[in-house]
Amino acid sequence: MNADNSLHDYSDEYADIFRLPHHVSPVHPAMSLADRAAQFLPFSALSGYDDAIDEAARLTEERPILDETEKERISAILDRASREPSLILSIAYFLPDPRKTGGSFALAIGSLHHLDPVARTLTLRTASPSRPIPIDDILAVHPA
């Protein structure tokens, strides 16, 4: 800018180089347009900010509350499964989210492998290794 704060017209000063051919390096390969554009993208001033936004936007479900009738029905089916090892069960359960309130729903299918009344967990015999399911997180049990 010059003293009167107006934009300066440089076209006259550089008129002698405007029509020169574009320089191409014989040694260095040309940069791709994507790489050239990336040079001018804004940098992330707050590291982890995008991850925090993604985590806040991730939805979780609220844990349902079962009535006593449904709890008794689940208990009766688990008792039957402990007496009939070949009985295949389909178990819907609540999986609490380790990082925020709520969680998600999961489904496990298999025969009862182990029922631990002290730890209040059960493990199913499935094709893949099964992790213990907390009995208090079970929402529904159906013989398959």
XYZ file of C-alpha atoms in Angstrom, residues 9 42 45 49-50 73-74 80 84 86 95 100 106-107 120 124 126 143:
18
model
C -1.211 -1.460 -9.229
C -5.641 -24.160 8.418
C -4.744 -25.127 16.876
C -10.805 -30.797 19.645
C -12.226 -32.751 16.701
C -39.304 -64.603 33.662
C -35.581 -64.086 32.889
C -34.005 -73.893 33.075
C -30.523 -78.147 30.290
C -28.062 -78.036 25.327
C -23.774 -52.690 27.359
C -20.383 -41.418 28.939
C -26.121 -56.167 22.405
C -27.272 -59.648 21.505
C -23.943 -62.104 39.157
C -22.341 -68.475 27.109
C -20.493 -69.793 21.626
C -34.841 -69.965 24.057
